[in-house]
Structure formats: structure tokens, C-alpha cells
Amino acid sequence: MLAFAVHDRHPYQPALYRALAAAPGSGPAIVAAVTMELGGTAVVRPDADGQGKAVWITLPL
């Protein structure tokens, strides 16, 4: 398994899988589509202070 995260300090937390229908072609939709296509998972986790988030991706090897 390969796991990694991308972090930023912006408070917006995208709904990755809903973005596939709501905003195809957007960054969150692309992340969700590629992750699903590779059989992985993606989750958005907020920072403890609510001022940022990390998008965690897990992919099978």
C-alpha cells in the first residue's frame, strides 16, 4: 500500500467524491476519479484548529 497526503492551510474542505458529479474536471473531481480508477481511497481530514486540511490518498501496490 502507498499512502500520502497533501496539506494546505485553506479552510475549504472539498467533498471529493461528490465533485465527480457536481464539478467534473475540477481538482477534487480529478483526485477522486484517479484514486477510484486505481482502486484506492481518498479522505479529507481537517486540521485540529479548523484552519486547514489534508487530503489523504491510499493506493494499492
PDB file of N, CA and C in Angstrom, residues 14-50:
ATOM      1  N   PRO A  14     -13.125  20.114   0.383  1.00  0.00           N
ATOM      2  CA  PRO A  14     -13.922  19.611  -0.735  1.00  0.00           C
ATOM      3  C   PRO A  14     -14.512  18.231  -0.452  1.00  0.00           C
ATOM      4  N   ALA A  15     -15.673  18.003  -0.972  1.00  0.00           N
ATOM      5  CA  ALA A  15     -16.287  16.670  -0.939  1.00  0.00           C
ATOM      6  C   ALA A  15     -15.803  15.950  -2.192  1.00  0.00           C
ATOM      7  N   LEU A  16     -14.741  15.188  -2.070  1.00  0.00           N
ATOM      8  CA  LEU A  16     -14.055  14.632  -3.237  1.00  0.00           C
ATOM      9  C   LEU A  16     -14.966  13.841  -4.155  1.00  0.00           C
ATOM     10  N   TYR A  17     -15.713  12.892  -3.621  1.00  0.00           N
ATOM     11  CA  TYR A  17     -16.493  12.008  -4.480  1.00  0.00           C
ATOM     12  C   TYR A  17     -17.750  12.692  -5.008  1.00  0.00           C
ATOM     13  N   ARG A  18     -18.309  13.629  -4.272  1.00  0.00           N
ATOM     14  CA  ARG A  18     -19.454  14.396  -4.802  1.00  0.00           C
ATOM     15  C   ARG A  18     -19.018  15.306  -5.941  1.00  0.00           C
ATOM     16  N   ALA A  19     -17.750  15.689  -5.944  1.00  0.00           N
ATOM     17  CA  ALA A  19     -17.241  16.560  -7.001  1.00  0.00           C
ATOM     18  C   ALA A  19     -17.292  15.887  -8.364  1.00  0.00           C
ATOM     19  N   LEU A  20     -17.273  14.570  -8.401  1.00  0.00           N
ATOM     20  CA  LEU A  20     -17.344  13.868  -9.693  1.00  0.00           C
ATOM     21  C   LEU A  20     -18.598  14.249 -10.460  1.00  0.00           C
ATOM     22  N   ALA A  21     -19.726  14.370  -9.755  1.00  0.00           N
ATOM     23  CA  ALA A  21     -20.988  14.732 -10.405  1.00  0.00           C
ATOM     24  C   ALA A  21     -21.191  16.240 -10.437  1.00  0.00           C
ATOM     25  N   ALA A  22     -20.809  16.912  -9.367  1.00  0.00           N
ATOM     26  CA  ALA A  22     -21.106  18.338  -9.235  1.00  0.00           C
ATOM     27  C   ALA A  22     -20.147  19.225 -10.029  1.00  0.00           C
ATOM     28  N   ALA A  23     -18.881  18.834 -10.089  1.00  0.00           N
ATOM     29  CA  ALA A  23     -17.889  19.688 -10.755  1.00  0.00           C
ATOM     30  C   ALA A  23     -16.856  18.839 -11.489  1.00  0.00           C
ATOM     31  N   PRO A  24     -17.300  18.090 -12.506  1.00  0.00           N
ATOM     32  CA  PRO A  24     -16.337  17.258 -13.238  1.00  0.00           C
ATOM     33  C   PRO A  24     -15.226  18.116 -13.835  1.00  0.00           C
ATOM     34  N   GLY A  25     -14.013  17.615 -13.776  1.00  0.00           N
ATOM     35  CA  GLY A  25     -12.873  18.369 -14.303  1.00  0.00           C
ATOM     36  C   GLY A  25     -12.208  19.252 -13.271  1.00  0.00           C
ATOM     37  N   SER A  26     -12.833  19.429 -12.107  1.00  0.00           N
ATOM     38  CA  SER A  26     -12.218  20.236 -11.061  1.00  0.00           C
ATOM     39  C   SER A  26     -11.117  19.416 -10.382  1.00  0.00           C
ATOM     40  N   GLY A  27     -10.267  20.078  -9.626  1.00  0.00           N
ATOM     41  CA  GLY A  27      -9.188  19.388  -8.923  1.00  0.00           C
ATOM     42  C   GLY A  27      -9.685  18.251  -8.041  1.00  0.00           C
ATOM     43  N   PRO A  28     -10.672  18.519  -7.164  1.00  0.00           N
ATOM     44  CA  PRO A  28     -11.178  17.429  -6.319  1.00  0.00           C
ATOM     45  C   PRO A  28     -11.766  16.269  -7.129  1.00  0.00           C
ATOM     46  N   ALA A  29     -12.434  16.562  -8.226  1.00  0.00           N
ATOM     47  CA  ALA A  29     -13.019  15.500  -9.053  1.00  0.00           C
ATOM     48  C   ALA A  29     -11.930  14.661  -9.710  1.00  0.00           C
ATOM     49  N   ILE A  30     -10.865  15.293 -10.142  1.00  0.00           N
ATOM     50  CA  ILE A  30      -9.762  14.558 -10.763  1.00  0.00           C
ATOM     51  C   ILE A  30      -9.084  13.652  -9.740  1.00  0.00           C
ATOM     52  N   VAL A  31      -8.855  14.167  -8.540  1.00  0.00           N
ATOM     53  CA  VAL A  31      -8.266  13.355  -7.472  1.00  0.00           C
ATOM     54  C   VAL A  31      -9.139  12.135  -7.193  1.00  0.00           C
ATOM     55  N   ALA A  32     -10.446  12.343  -7.052  1.00  0.00           N
ATOM     56  CA  ALA A  32     -11.372  11.245  -6.766  1.00  0.00           C
ATOM     57  C   ALA A  32     -11.389  10.230  -7.910  1.00  0.00           C
ATOM     58  N   ALA A  33     -11.443  10.696  -9.145  1.00  0.00           N
ATOM     59  CA  ALA A  33     -11.520   9.794 -10.294  1.00  0.00           C
ATOM     60  C   ALA A  33     -10.271   8.935 -10.426  1.00  0.00           C
ATOM     61  N   VAL A  34      -9.105   9.545 -10.319  1.00  0.00           N
ATOM     62  CA  VAL A  34      -7.857   8.795 -10.448  1.00  0.00           C
ATOM     63  C   VAL A  34      -7.708   7.803  -9.302  1.00  0.00           C
ATOM     64  N   THR A  35      -8.035   8.245  -8.095  1.00  0.00           N
ATOM     65  CA  THR A  35      -7.943   7.362  -6.931  1.00  0.00           C
ATOM     66  C   THR A  35      -8.862   6.159  -7.086  1.00  0.00           C
ATOM     67  N   MET A  36     -10.102   6.393  -7.495  1.00  0.00           N
ATOM     68  CA  MET A  36     -11.049   5.290  -7.680  1.00  0.00           C
ATOM     69  C   MET A  36     -10.582   4.354  -8.796  1.00  0.00           C
ATOM     70  N   GLU A  37     -10.090   4.922  -9.877  1.00  0.00           N
ATOM     71  CA  GLU A  37      -9.640   4.120 -11.014  1.00  0.00           C
ATOM     72  C   GLU A  37      -8.498   3.182 -10.628  1.00  0.00           C
ATOM     73  N   LEU A  38      -7.675   3.613  -9.684  1.00  0.00           N
ATOM     74  CA  LEU A  38      -6.541   2.808  -9.237  1.00  0.00           C
ATOM     75  C   LEU A  38      -6.890   1.910  -8.052  1.00  0.00           C
ATOM     76  N   GLY A  39      -8.151   1.925  -7.627  1.00  0.00           N
ATOM     77  CA  GLY A  39      -8.590   1.056  -6.539  1.00  0.00           C
ATOM     78  C   GLY A  39      -8.220   1.554  -5.158  1.00  0.00           C
ATOM     79  N   GLY A  40      -8.027   2.855  -5.028  1.00  0.00           N
ATOM     80  CA  GLY A  40      -7.622   3.427  -3.748  1.00  0.00           C
ATOM     81  C   GLY A  40      -8.744   4.154  -3.040  1.00  0.00           C
ATOM     82  N   THR A  41      -8.366   4.848  -1.995  1.00  0.00           N
ATOM     83  CA  THR A  41      -9.310   5.657  -1.223  1.00  0.00           C
ATOM     84  C   THR A  41      -8.728   7.045  -1.038  1.00  0.00           C
ATOM     85  N   ALA A  42      -9.621   8.010  -0.841  1.00  0.00           N
ATOM     86  CA  ALA A  42      -9.216   9.389  -0.556  1.00  0.00           C
ATOM     87  C   ALA A  42     -10.141   9.938   0.512  1.00  0.00           C
ATOM     88  N   VAL A  43      -9.561  10.669   1.436  1.00  0.00           N
ATOM     89  CA  VAL A  43     -10.349  11.259   2.508  1.00  0.00           C
ATOM     90  C   VAL A  43      -9.762  12.629   2.849  1.00  0.00           C
ATOM     91  N   VAL A  44     -10.648  13.572   3.172  1.00  0.00           N
ATOM     92  CA  VAL A  44     -10.231  14.905   3.590  1.00  0.00           C
ATOM     93  C   VAL A  44     -10.319  14.954   5.106  1.00  0.00           C
ATOM     94  N   ARG A  45      -9.212  15.311   5.752  1.00  0.00           N
ATOM     95  CA  ARG A  45      -9.189  15.420   7.209  1.00  0.00           C
ATOM     96  C   ARG A  45      -8.842  16.844   7.603  1.00  0.00           C
ATOM     97  N   PRO A  46      -9.711  17.484   8.403  1.00  0.00           N
ATOM     98  CA  PRO A  46      -9.435  18.859   8.821  1.00  0.00           C
ATOM     99  C   PRO A  46      -8.309  18.918   9.851  1.00  0.00           C
ATOM    100  N   ASP A  47      -7.591  20.031   9.875  1.00  0.00           N
ATOM    101  CA  ASP A  47      -6.623  20.284  10.933  1.00  0.00           C
ATOM    102  C   ASP A  47      -7.369  20.472  12.248  1.00  0.00           C
ATOM    103  N   ALA A  48      -6.707  20.252  13.334  1.00  0.00           N
ATOM    104  CA  ALA A  48      -7.327  20.388  14.659  1.00  0.00           C
ATOM    105  C   ALA A  48      -7.861  21.801  14.899  1.00  0.00           C
ATOM    106  N   ASP A  49      -7.193  22.807  14.330  1.00  0.00           N
ATOM    107  CA  ASP A  49      -7.639  24.182  14.545  1.00  0.00           C
ATOM    108  C   ASP A  49      -8.684  24.641  13.528  1.00  0.00           C
ATOM    109  N   GLY A  50      -9.059  23.777  12.577  1.00  0.00           N
ATOM    110  CA  GLY A  50     -10.083  24.122  11.592  1.00  0.00           C
ATOM    111  C   GLY A  50      -9.629  25.079  10.512  1.00  0.00           C
TER     112      GLY A  50
END
